[in-house]
């Protein structure tokens, strides 16, 4: 096995706060979860905020430039110990200079893809394409119609839907031409999966045909696909030669590790001892480990479950995440009645796979949790480790890293003899950024999955002066215990709206982790503008996070669990942020276990008259963008930025920003250039490359999404106008026509 330090990145659909997401179910049902069009009313004048920002950044700029100068003086890659994961690849590491060597392209709003001059971009790994079984490589099985008409059983052998984060794991024997790619599949569009059902396919009330449930479950999860580049044609192809191809779905058996394993909070009829569960849901961004495994991250899982009654839904481990009595996104809990048996139509009554569909109904019906699925929602919201080189391995849900709407999970630069740090955002309005620090110390020789079983979870607090601190969410931490005691004594000091007046603390660390958001509320973390992807600079160790947007920032809006902060702050400087920003920070002493950091804003995204780059300049025609989501720092030090404007923003801004796009930035100078633009109605997400940097993979998620109600977003990509007018999620292979390194 070869190691590879890689992050991918996700995409997202919703921007609603988790607590209000279900109040907007009707909106979700129209738009596939896109956030509503941004309302610009009630803004504080942007100039006032930016004035504060400028005065603060004068200070920051000085110190950061000094830091950068120091790094350059020390020589590329010398600032931190080299990343074993990256250097183990034998990858060329020319210098981390981050220099951009291509010509920026204009915004584009057509239905093809647009890439910088001298580059090519081709579709690959399309939803519905067979990776297992007799149809691998059969073009007739890889059409829009074949995908739409395939059964649930067939879908279990095909590439899933709504591609998101991904990682390429190279084979040591021919790393640049042969590897395994793991791709997350975030969600589905029922209208594309079962078009014969017509528009009602989307309606989440009522019963569902059993095979539609099976197909929907199979279209979720992760695809593990062996791919190989034909050296004669230069084309990448799916291969089955090593027997590694695998579908992991929303029904695949998984084990728990860490403090929650065996907890009362995850006991179910399926796993009475609370050590296992089934499936991974809404896998958004991703990560990888220095020992060569894949991390897939469960983001917007809450709406897949029905909670029974309002009273049932009041359980804090449901309410704080948005599981409601009415949430049942695809109706998986409610299969049709089988006319032959008179019972709900589920595929098996196997004792090892009981109630595979009805488990999405979390209503307490039994004597205790081992007789029903009241705890099934507690089994989602984790990071899952998958070994791409062992198709028989059981995926592991690592509970020590916390339960929330994980966007991604990226490892800091591994340093021999030091703990590892993993960074992850909770993508919902005014949620938090987190870091997990392993208890064990990293050694290239012994590193493995055990490192993810024990450690400390922290939530980030950003101070207005450019400093920040990591707040431990650890029941044995003195400061956290004191904060819990204060919250128990006076819950309204934390939740002034009275939503958790009955807060009685945490029983144990498992309780803290299942209720990570509450724990971070108590600790005093900073609510952020929808933290999406994180990425780590391979040389400086700086961590970048995208804050995609937050239409409620600064609004006097009260949700049913906590008020949205009424004011912008230095780390989230815009009220009702429509365009978002990218923030970066450096751990004190470049130590993974540091509890302090320094931060600054890398770019305030937006149009020419409402944006700022690192040098304090407005963006221009070559680099305007909105709603940055995916981030990736490649091994040459280029920061790739992928955008995810929701369908409302896409429709409203299609002439100004064009379609969702990917830009490249130089982290040292802050220069940004537009490199790639996708087709209509999609988001660009996911990033992976070969070790030589000559093949880059990105994903186009949901071409044509929401075009039923927003016709301008209609897409036929990649199949073309003859395909029945329906776009399909796919991977894009980007290469330089002269065979060079992408981006340079
Ligand atoms: Fe699934 Fe937050 O993007
Ligand atoms: Ca995302
Ligand atoms: Ca997003």
XYZ file of C-alpha atoms and ligand atoms in Angstrom:
749
model
C 0.000 0.000 0.000
C 1.217 3.452 -0.716
C 0.472 6.306 1.562
C -0.952 9.480 0.338
C -1.766 12.615 2.165
C -4.776 13.915 0.500
C -7.864 15.788 1.204
C -10.786 16.047 -1.016
C -13.670 18.256 -0.583
C -17.383 18.274 -0.556
C -20.271 20.090 -1.751
C -23.222 21.127 -0.139
C -26.643 21.639 -0.655
C -28.120 23.346 2.244
C -27.236 26.454 3.985
C -30.093 26.567 6.334
C -29.267 26.271 9.986
C -29.826 22.693 11.008
C -32.446 23.825 13.435
C -34.546 25.487 10.802
C -33.816 23.186 7.925
C -37.018 21.291 8.358
C -39.101 24.345 8.642
C -38.107 24.719 5.025
C -38.822 21.203 3.904
C -41.073 22.462 1.200
C -38.204 24.500 -0.103
C -35.883 21.526 0.097
C -38.358 19.475 -1.769
C -38.334 21.926 -4.616
C -34.666 22.629 -4.758
C -32.932 19.528 -3.636
C -31.749 21.294 -0.547
C -30.349 24.448 -2.010
C -30.422 27.414 0.160
C -32.994 30.105 -0.503
C -32.057 33.174 -2.512
C -30.049 35.527 -0.417
C -31.819 38.559 0.876
C -29.653 41.629 1.052
C -31.958 43.640 3.263
C -31.018 44.431 6.821
C -27.300 44.521 6.085
C -25.012 46.658 8.099
C -23.263 48.944 5.632
C -20.419 46.909 4.225
C -18.075 49.853 4.418
C -18.376 50.042 8.177
C -17.448 46.420 8.623
C -14.632 46.586 6.161
C -13.177 49.591 7.928
C -12.789 47.531 11.083
C -11.384 44.691 9.073
C -8.753 46.870 7.480
C -7.544 48.414 10.675
C -7.162 44.966 12.189
C -5.458 43.425 9.209
C -2.710 46.065 9.128
C -1.409 44.363 12.236
C -1.997 40.866 10.995
C -0.464 41.444 7.616
C 2.798 42.477 9.164
C 3.132 39.443 11.337
C 2.020 37.020 8.663
C 4.317 38.472 6.059
C 7.143 38.104 8.526
C 6.141 34.510 9.057
C 6.004 33.852 5.337
C 9.343 35.529 4.814
C 10.766 33.289 7.486
C 9.492 30.235 5.731
C 10.981 31.242 2.433
C 14.276 32.005 4.096
C 14.321 28.532 5.569
C 13.751 27.029 2.151
C 10.710 25.317 0.753
C 9.437 22.545 2.890
C 11.791 23.304 5.728
C 9.301 24.986 7.993
C 7.847 21.747 9.253
C 9.088 18.241 9.059
C 8.143 16.859 5.674
C 4.856 15.124 5.425
C 5.640 11.418 5.305
C 2.407 10.773 3.519
C 3.326 13.036 0.697
C 7.035 12.364 0.455
C 6.442 8.629 0.662
C 4.974 8.871 -2.794
C 8.269 9.811 -4.303
C 6.414 12.822 -5.603
C 8.296 15.673 -7.085
C 8.261 18.468 -4.568
C 9.593 21.366 -6.569
C 9.224 24.075 -4.046
C 5.769 24.829 -2.711
C 5.988 28.185 -4.344
C 2.336 28.206 -5.290
C 3.048 30.060 -8.507
C 0.288 30.027 -11.083
C 1.333 29.258 -14.627
C -1.862 29.501 -16.641
C -4.004 32.194 -18.161
C -7.169 33.054 -16.248
C -10.450 32.371 -18.046
C -13.594 34.508 -17.986
C -16.810 33.558 -16.212
C -18.824 31.071 -18.243
C -22.497 30.181 -18.120
C -22.972 27.696 -20.946
C -23.629 23.984 -20.559
C -20.195 22.616 -21.400
C -17.125 22.997 -19.245
C -14.496 25.687 -19.679
C -10.845 25.249 -18.727
C -7.699 27.363 -19.042
C -5.982 27.488 -22.462
C -3.681 24.538 -23.014
C -5.708 22.210 -20.817
C -8.291 19.490 -21.468
C -11.242 18.415 -19.311
C -13.169 15.186 -19.886
C -16.002 13.459 -18.061
C -15.311 10.151 -16.310
C -16.941 7.965 -13.628
C -20.536 9.042 -14.260
C -23.374 8.216 -11.847
C -24.893 4.889 -12.854
C -21.751 3.573 -14.557
C -21.141 -0.104 -13.628
C -18.020 -0.853 -11.564
C -18.996 -4.401 -10.587
C -20.700 -7.253 -12.401
C -20.933 -8.118 -16.076
C -21.618 -4.610 -17.377
C -18.289 -2.993 -16.478
C -17.061 -1.261 -19.622
C -20.315 -1.792 -21.514
C -21.278 1.592 -23.027
C -24.916 0.537 -23.328
C -25.071 0.196 -19.542
C -23.683 3.692 -19.054
C -26.412 5.883 -20.502
C -28.928 8.186 -18.887
C -31.681 5.675 -19.593
C -29.729 2.699 -18.238
C -29.094 4.631 -15.028
C -32.674 5.775 -14.674
C -34.127 2.362 -15.372
C -31.757 0.209 -13.362
C -33.015 -1.611 -10.290
C -31.870 -1.210 -6.720
C -29.778 -4.367 -7.029
C -28.119 -3.021 -10.175
C -27.467 0.329 -8.503
C -25.474 -1.526 -5.840
C -22.969 -2.337 -8.617
C -22.811 1.153 -10.104
C -21.213 4.476 -9.286
C -23.391 6.369 -6.840
C -24.982 9.792 -7.170
C -23.966 13.351 -6.327
C -20.198 12.967 -6.321
C -18.409 14.988 -3.665
C -15.080 14.640 -1.867
C -12.595 12.074 -3.177
C -9.075 10.753 -2.816
C -6.819 8.970 -5.324
C -4.673 6.246 -3.774
C -1.856 5.323 -6.186
C -0.406 1.879 -6.642
C 3.303 1.909 -5.851
C 4.094 0.014 -9.041
C 2.773 2.694 -11.395
C 1.468 5.505 -9.215
C 0.732 8.046 -11.911
C -1.236 5.713 -14.127
C -2.886 3.196 -11.819
C -4.700 3.620 -8.526
C -7.885 3.394 -6.544
C -10.166 6.394 -6.309
C -12.687 6.746 -3.480
C -15.613 9.067 -4.225
C -18.261 10.278 -1.789
C -21.888 10.352 -2.908
C -23.667 13.043 -0.996
C -27.339 12.666 -1.796
C -29.819 11.859 -4.582
C -32.336 13.571 -6.760
C -35.315 11.243 -6.749
C -36.572 12.768 -9.985
C -33.468 11.458 -11.721
C -33.364 8.111 -9.956
C -36.988 7.207 -10.640
C -38.162 9.503 -13.442
C -41.002 7.169 -14.288
C -42.587 8.167 -10.997
C -42.934 11.718 -12.238
C -42.671 14.761 -10.009
C -44.175 12.862 -7.089
C -40.958 10.887 -6.826
C -39.674 13.704 -4.694
C -42.570 13.915 -2.272
C -41.454 12.597 1.068
C -44.859 11.849 2.505
C -46.632 8.563 1.941
C -45.148 5.176 1.245
C -42.273 4.331 -1.078
C -41.900 1.382 -3.441
C -39.334 -0.918 -1.844
C -37.043 -0.952 -4.851
C -36.937 2.839 -4.931
C -35.723 2.770 -1.350
C -33.134 0.152 -2.215
C -31.927 2.173 -5.196
C -31.782 5.385 -3.169
C -29.807 3.711 -0.385
C -27.443 2.201 -2.971
C -26.855 5.558 -4.671
C -25.520 6.958 -1.359
C -22.224 6.201 0.338
C -18.858 5.775 -1.346
C -17.574 4.266 -4.595
C -14.184 2.571 -4.448
C -12.988 2.267 -8.038
C -9.743 0.930 -9.473
C -8.706 3.118 -12.401
C -5.916 2.878 -14.909
C -4.578 5.204 -17.559
C -4.099 3.761 -21.017
C -0.671 5.034 -21.964
C -1.387 4.825 -25.687
C -4.526 6.959 -25.612
C -3.897 8.802 -22.371
C -7.449 7.944 -21.280
C -8.368 6.787 -17.785
C -10.549 3.687 -17.545
C -12.262 1.612 -14.890
C -10.626 -1.748 -14.314
C -11.541 -4.732 -12.152
C -8.160 -6.455 -12.316
C -7.281 -6.206 -8.615
C -10.744 -6.995 -7.308
C -10.830 -3.800 -5.239
C -13.965 -2.224 -6.662
C -16.575 -1.814 -4.004
C -19.752 0.048 -3.188
C -20.242 1.212 0.363
C -23.806 2.388 0.805
C -26.290 3.676 3.340
C -26.772 0.029 4.365
C -23.190 -1.302 4.672
C -22.384 -2.744 8.151
C -19.941 -0.575 10.122
C -18.329 -0.720 13.553
C -17.906 2.030 16.119
C -14.575 2.917 17.686
C -13.857 5.283 20.524
C -15.784 6.499 23.562
C -19.274 6.057 22.056
C -18.713 2.397 21.175
C -20.994 0.374 23.431
C -22.757 3.465 24.783
C -26.453 3.346 25.636
C -26.867 6.116 23.073
C -26.108 3.844 20.094
C -27.822 0.633 21.176
C -30.367 -0.465 18.612
C -32.341 -3.542 17.677
C -29.628 -4.161 15.075
C -26.794 -3.819 17.582
C -28.051 -4.284 21.146
C -24.546 -3.844 22.520
C -24.023 -0.582 20.632
C -20.906 -1.636 18.750
C -22.214 -1.579 15.172
C -24.566 0.212 12.817
C -25.520 0.227 9.147
C -24.638 2.700 6.495
C -23.092 6.095 6.000
C -25.279 8.974 4.843
C -24.772 12.262 3.069
C -21.052 11.891 2.611
C -19.816 15.326 1.798
C -16.144 16.168 1.930
C -13.507 13.682 2.887
C -10.012 13.179 4.139
C -7.313 10.565 4.247
C -4.889 9.322 6.821
C -1.086 9.232 6.704
C -1.349 5.439 6.778
C -3.235 5.307 3.507
C -6.900 4.993 4.379
C -9.879 7.076 3.311
C -12.065 9.220 5.557
C -15.647 9.918 4.533
C -17.700 12.461 6.444
C -21.407 12.393 7.297
C -22.911 15.831 6.797
C -26.652 16.427 6.377
C -27.919 13.127 7.733
C -30.517 14.519 10.121
C -33.341 14.922 7.645
C -33.235 11.265 6.631
C -34.869 10.273 9.907
C -38.371 10.680 11.248
C -38.537 11.241 14.979
C -42.109 10.166 15.713
C -43.830 12.863 17.732
C -42.747 16.373 18.605
C -42.053 15.060 22.066
C -39.775 12.381 20.664
C -37.997 14.981 18.571
C -37.277 17.083 21.654
C -34.507 14.715 22.695
C -31.446 16.909 22.603
C -29.409 14.494 20.502
C -32.079 14.894 17.803
C -33.216 18.472 18.278
C -29.795 20.087 18.245
C -29.210 18.423 14.860
C -32.546 19.067 13.219
C -34.224 15.655 13.307
C -37.919 16.463 13.599
C -41.196 14.634 13.722
C -41.713 15.459 10.063
C -38.253 15.010 8.651
C -38.138 12.037 6.314
C -36.251 13.268 3.362
C -36.782 10.351 1.004
C -39.428 8.391 2.898
C -37.114 5.434 3.452
C -38.835 4.654 6.758
C -42.116 3.966 5.036
C -41.985 1.149 2.446
C -45.171 0.182 0.673
C -47.255 -2.645 2.039
C -46.539 -5.902 0.268
C -49.921 -7.190 -0.982
C -48.816 -10.776 -0.496
C -47.732 -10.486 3.108
C -49.700 -7.454 4.235
C -46.465 -6.194 5.825
C -44.145 -3.322 4.919
C -42.166 -4.399 1.885
C -38.594 -4.842 3.035
C -36.169 -7.147 1.257
C -35.301 -9.364 4.143
C -36.377 -10.430 7.569
C -32.844 -11.626 8.242
C -31.909 -11.434 11.913
C -28.598 -9.953 10.833
C -30.271 -7.188 8.833
C -33.542 -6.384 10.565
C -35.773 -3.556 9.356
C -33.295 -2.135 6.847
C -35.774 0.579 5.820
C -37.975 1.101 8.831
C -34.882 1.850 10.916
C -35.107 5.383 9.521
C -38.102 5.871 11.807
C -36.606 6.796 15.174
C -39.897 6.634 17.067
C -39.486 4.793 20.372
C -41.832 1.821 20.079
C -40.159 -0.919 22.093
C -39.553 -1.492 25.778
C -36.078 -0.056 25.427
C -33.593 1.033 22.769
C -32.655 -2.542 21.884
C -36.138 -3.121 20.529
C -36.422 -0.170 18.167
C -34.438 2.501 16.324
C -34.792 5.497 18.626
C -30.986 5.712 18.568
C -30.530 5.214 14.842
C -29.931 8.958 14.227
C -27.165 8.830 16.847
C -25.368 6.395 14.573
C -24.853 9.128 11.944
C -22.832 12.341 12.027
C -19.404 10.698 12.331
C -16.217 10.339 10.329
C -15.806 6.913 8.782
C -12.498 5.239 7.930
C -12.364 2.930 4.904
C -9.414 0.837 3.748
C -9.520 1.140 -0.048
C -7.072 -1.721 -0.466
C -9.112 -4.282 1.474
C -12.569 -4.788 -0.036
C -13.515 -7.127 2.813
C -12.736 -4.614 5.551
C -15.506 -3.212 7.730
C -15.665 0.595 7.743
C -15.065 2.178 11.153
C -16.998 5.132 12.585
C -14.512 6.993 14.779
C -16.603 8.580 17.499
C -13.744 10.373 19.255
C -13.868 12.962 16.439
C -17.375 14.058 17.401
C -20.875 13.999 15.946
C -22.150 16.873 13.874
C -22.659 17.797 10.201
C -19.084 16.969 9.225
C -18.071 18.674 6.035
C -14.660 17.054 5.734
C -11.788 15.838 7.900
C -8.261 16.818 6.972
C -5.064 15.852 8.686
C -2.434 18.394 9.616
C 1.129 17.879 8.426
C 2.333 14.747 10.227
C 5.395 15.304 12.366
C 7.310 12.326 13.683
C 6.888 11.969 17.435
C 4.027 14.487 17.651
C 0.270 13.903 17.883
C -1.747 14.201 14.681
C -4.385 16.898 14.261
C -7.545 16.462 12.168
C -9.618 19.517 11.218
C -13.323 19.477 10.398
C -16.086 22.019 9.899
C -19.738 21.712 10.890
C -21.498 23.057 7.824
C -24.608 24.792 8.990
C -25.234 28.430 9.677
C -23.503 29.555 12.847
C -21.982 26.194 13.694
C -18.376 25.574 14.657
C -14.926 24.515 13.497
C -13.269 21.592 15.257
C -9.895 19.947 15.731
C -9.194 16.451 16.986
C -5.759 15.788 18.446
C -4.700 12.176 18.802
C -3.611 10.913 22.199
C -0.972 8.780 20.523
C 2.056 10.238 18.827
C 2.674 9.812 15.160
C 5.324 7.438 13.937
C 5.514 6.581 10.296
C 6.403 3.040 11.253
C 3.472 2.337 13.567
C 0.760 4.800 12.511
C -2.664 3.275 12.054
C -6.335 3.426 12.763
C -5.797 3.140 16.514
C -4.674 6.785 16.529
C -8.252 7.841 15.762
C -9.714 5.964 18.713
C -8.389 8.157 21.531
C -7.696 11.865 21.726
C -9.140 15.272 22.483
C -11.800 17.082 20.492
C -11.624 20.887 20.463
C -13.917 23.611 19.121
C -12.499 26.888 17.800
C -12.954 30.299 19.370
C -11.908 33.241 17.197
C -10.984 36.457 18.982
C -11.355 39.787 17.217
C -7.655 40.567 17.623
C -6.550 37.831 15.233
C -5.834 35.248 17.899
C -7.864 32.167 18.610
C -8.027 29.247 20.972
C -9.054 25.651 20.935
C -11.611 24.785 23.618
C -11.456 21.185 24.810
C -14.727 19.263 24.750
C -13.500 16.788 27.294
C -15.397 15.801 30.392
C -12.095 15.484 32.239
C -10.929 18.969 31.288
C -11.177 21.366 34.233
C -12.210 24.357 32.137
C -14.866 22.392 30.253
C -16.266 20.971 33.478
C -16.529 24.458 34.919
C -18.366 25.629 31.807
C -20.760 22.701 32.085
C -21.398 23.495 35.748
C -22.202 27.095 34.868
C -24.558 26.005 32.112
C -26.357 23.600 34.435
C -26.760 26.351 37.030
C -27.940 28.903 34.468
C -28.860 27.365 31.104
C -30.001 30.724 29.755
C -26.463 32.034 30.007
C -25.781 29.707 27.059
C -29.217 29.378 25.456
C -31.012 32.652 26.215
C -34.089 31.551 24.332
C -34.771 28.901 26.941
C -34.434 25.968 24.549
C -32.334 23.908 26.955
C -33.645 24.991 30.319
C -33.524 21.351 31.340
C -29.794 21.022 30.573
C -28.347 18.720 33.205
C -24.798 18.296 31.963
C -23.166 15.259 30.391
C -23.078 11.775 31.872
C -19.798 10.746 30.293
C -17.571 11.462 27.308
C -19.854 9.416 25.051
C -22.670 11.819 25.946
C -20.394 14.780 25.167
C -19.492 13.344 21.757
C -23.025 12.367 20.714
C -24.020 15.923 21.662
C -20.945 17.665 20.264
C -22.853 20.799 19.239
C -24.263 21.284 22.723
C -20.820 20.750 24.195
C -19.375 23.408 21.896
C -22.228 25.766 22.818
C -21.329 25.297 26.465
C -17.598 25.747 25.875
C -18.167 29.069 24.093
C -16.990 28.338 20.548
C -17.434 30.946 17.803
C -20.425 30.431 15.495
C -19.120 30.596 11.943
C -20.537 31.282 8.493
C -21.071 27.651 7.484
C -17.590 26.147 7.781
C -17.066 23.929 4.769
C -13.802 22.431 3.534
C -10.495 22.688 5.288
C -7.071 22.164 3.725
C -3.540 22.251 5.098
C -0.504 23.778 3.430
C 2.014 20.967 2.868
C 4.943 23.116 3.897
C 3.805 25.822 6.281
C 1.134 23.750 8.014
C -1.315 26.666 7.775
C -4.935 25.560 7.835
C -7.497 27.099 5.484
C -11.251 26.913 5.960
C -13.967 28.104 3.607
C -16.949 29.842 5.171
C -19.307 29.524 2.275
C -21.991 32.073 3.234
C -24.517 32.799 5.956
C -27.645 34.621 4.958
C -28.728 34.902 8.581
C -25.578 36.465 9.994
C -26.583 39.688 11.649
C -30.283 39.084 11.284
C -32.469 39.308 14.297
C -33.595 35.756 13.723
C -34.350 33.282 16.442
C -34.372 29.607 15.641
C -35.962 27.037 17.820
C -32.709 26.212 19.549
C -30.550 29.291 19.807
C -30.444 32.786 18.437
C -28.314 33.416 15.412
C -25.670 35.931 16.488
C -27.044 39.377 15.913
C -23.741 40.911 14.892
C -20.959 40.170 12.520
C -17.570 39.629 14.140
C -14.020 39.904 12.926
C -13.840 36.283 11.815
C -17.241 36.493 10.105
C -17.213 40.126 9.079
C -20.269 40.393 6.871
C -23.866 40.539 7.960
C -26.085 38.318 5.823
C -22.986 37.092 4.034
C -24.043 36.191 0.521
C -20.607 35.518 -0.930
C -18.622 34.005 1.928
C -14.919 34.106 2.723
C -11.853 31.956 3.305
C -10.077 32.120 6.637
C -6.666 30.693 7.489
C -4.797 30.098 10.706
C -1.487 28.911 12.020
C -1.124 26.869 15.174
C 1.136 28.438 17.788
C 4.598 27.030 17.389
C 3.352 25.019 14.403
C 2.350 22.375 16.915
C -0.562 20.095 16.091
C -1.546 20.000 19.756
C -1.397 23.776 20.243
C -4.392 25.295 21.982
C -3.785 28.761 20.530
C -3.602 29.964 16.970
C -3.361 33.131 14.888
C -5.786 33.730 12.082
C -6.587 36.063 9.238
C -9.007 36.283 6.339
C -7.451 35.075 3.089
C -10.152 36.409 0.785
C -13.548 37.999 1.109
C -15.286 36.447 -1.870
C -17.693 38.415 -4.017
C -18.056 40.608 -7.096
C -15.734 43.414 -8.138
C -17.374 45.978 -5.867
C -17.777 43.783 -2.796
C -14.656 41.673 -2.262
C -11.077 41.831 -1.007
C -8.050 39.699 -1.659
C -5.111 39.106 0.665
C -3.460 42.331 -0.418
C -6.587 44.355 0.231
C -7.497 44.648 -3.429
C -10.946 43.969 -4.839
C -11.348 40.888 -6.997
C -11.666 41.513 -10.733
C -12.996 39.867 -13.870
C -10.344 37.147 -13.653
C -11.265 35.916 -10.201
C -14.661 37.041 -8.897
C -16.484 34.154 -7.270
C -19.109 33.446 -4.626
C -19.696 30.746 -1.989
C -16.302 29.073 -1.876
C -16.738 25.541 -0.609
C -14.106 23.027 -1.771
C -10.493 23.811 -0.897
C -7.387 21.870 -1.764
C -3.734 22.700 -1.336
C -1.752 20.606 -3.750
C 1.818 19.480 -3.296
C 3.115 22.430 -5.280
C 1.492 24.809 -2.842
C -1.360 25.945 -5.088
C -4.620 26.544 -3.258
C -7.580 25.355 -5.336
C -10.944 26.958 -4.574
C -14.225 25.402 -5.718
C -17.548 27.196 -5.505
C -21.021 26.031 -4.561
C -23.535 28.760 -5.150
C -26.928 27.260 -4.366
C -29.515 27.127 -7.104
C -31.172 30.390 -6.070
C -27.868 32.238 -6.157
C -26.885 30.549 -9.431
C -30.100 31.603 -11.070
C -29.883 35.167 -9.807
C -26.170 35.555 -10.569
C -25.752 33.561 -13.747
C -24.692 36.602 -15.742
C -22.332 37.988 -13.129
C -20.642 34.878 -11.693
C -21.569 32.320 -14.348
C -21.715 28.672 -13.329
C -19.911 27.243 -10.318
C -16.172 27.236 -10.889
C -12.695 26.369 -9.670
C -9.987 28.949 -9.138
C -6.343 28.646 -8.147
C -4.601 30.854 -5.604
C -1.050 31.540 -4.543
C -1.114 31.336 -0.726
C 1.879 33.633 -0.367
C 0.795 36.498 -2.600
C -2.952 35.960 -2.472
C -3.200 36.065 -6.270
C -6.271 34.200 -7.542
C -7.039 33.115 -11.119
C -10.071 31.354 -12.539
C -9.000 27.975 -13.955
C -12.140 25.962 -14.669
C -15.907 26.466 -14.916
C -18.462 23.652 -14.905
C -21.742 23.228 -16.730
C -25.092 24.645 -15.662
C -26.825 23.755 -12.432
C -23.883 21.972 -10.793
C -21.310 22.608 -8.126
C -17.610 21.896 -8.552
C -16.407 19.723 -5.697
C -13.815 17.115 -4.796
C -10.144 17.312 -5.694
C -7.591 14.586 -6.256
C -4.475 14.207 -8.333
C -1.831 11.711 -9.305
C 1.487 12.003 -7.442
C 3.147 13.660 -10.427
C 0.446 16.334 -10.522
C -0.224 15.682 -14.202
C -3.778 14.361 -13.802
C -6.275 16.246 -11.641
C -9.737 14.913 -10.837
C -12.627 17.160 -9.791
C -16.331 16.393 -9.530
C -19.390 18.046 -11.033
C -22.221 17.387 -8.633
C -25.820 17.523 -9.837
C -25.689 19.171 -13.308
C -29.097 20.688 -13.936
C -30.257 20.566 -10.328
C -33.424 22.533 -9.582
C -34.006 23.185 -13.281
C -37.610 22.021 -12.822
C -38.270 25.308 -11.053
C -35.322 27.284 -12.461
C -35.154 26.407 -16.164
C -32.004 28.457 -16.758
C -30.089 25.825 -14.778
C -31.049 22.938 -17.085
C -28.139 20.754 -18.154
C -27.537 17.743 -20.344
C -23.902 17.376 -19.278
C -22.029 15.102 -19.815
C -24.193 13.001 -22.112
C -25.149 15.890 -24.380
C -28.345 17.288 -25.867
C -29.360 13.893 -27.242
C -29.501 12.370 -23.791
C -33.051 13.263 -22.942
C -32.154 16.555 -21.320
C -30.947 15.174 -18.037
C -27.523 15.886 -16.569
C -25.544 13.374 -14.522
C -23.028 13.854 -11.725
C -19.532 12.875 -12.847
C -15.820 13.250 -12.344
C -13.796 15.519 -14.630
C -10.256 14.543 -15.618
C -8.093 17.611 -16.189
C -4.740 17.359 -17.957
C -2.313 19.773 -19.544
C -2.079 19.249 -23.266
C 1.723 19.241 -23.206
C 1.697 16.619 -20.450
C 2.826 19.072 -17.798
C 1.846 19.585 -14.193
C -1.652 21.007 -13.804
C -1.748 24.601 -12.657
C 1.902 25.421 -13.188
Fe -22.204 19.045 1.581
Fe -21.457 21.520 3.127
O -21.402 20.684 1.601
Ca -19.628 21.229 0.533
Ca -21.621 23.863 -0.068
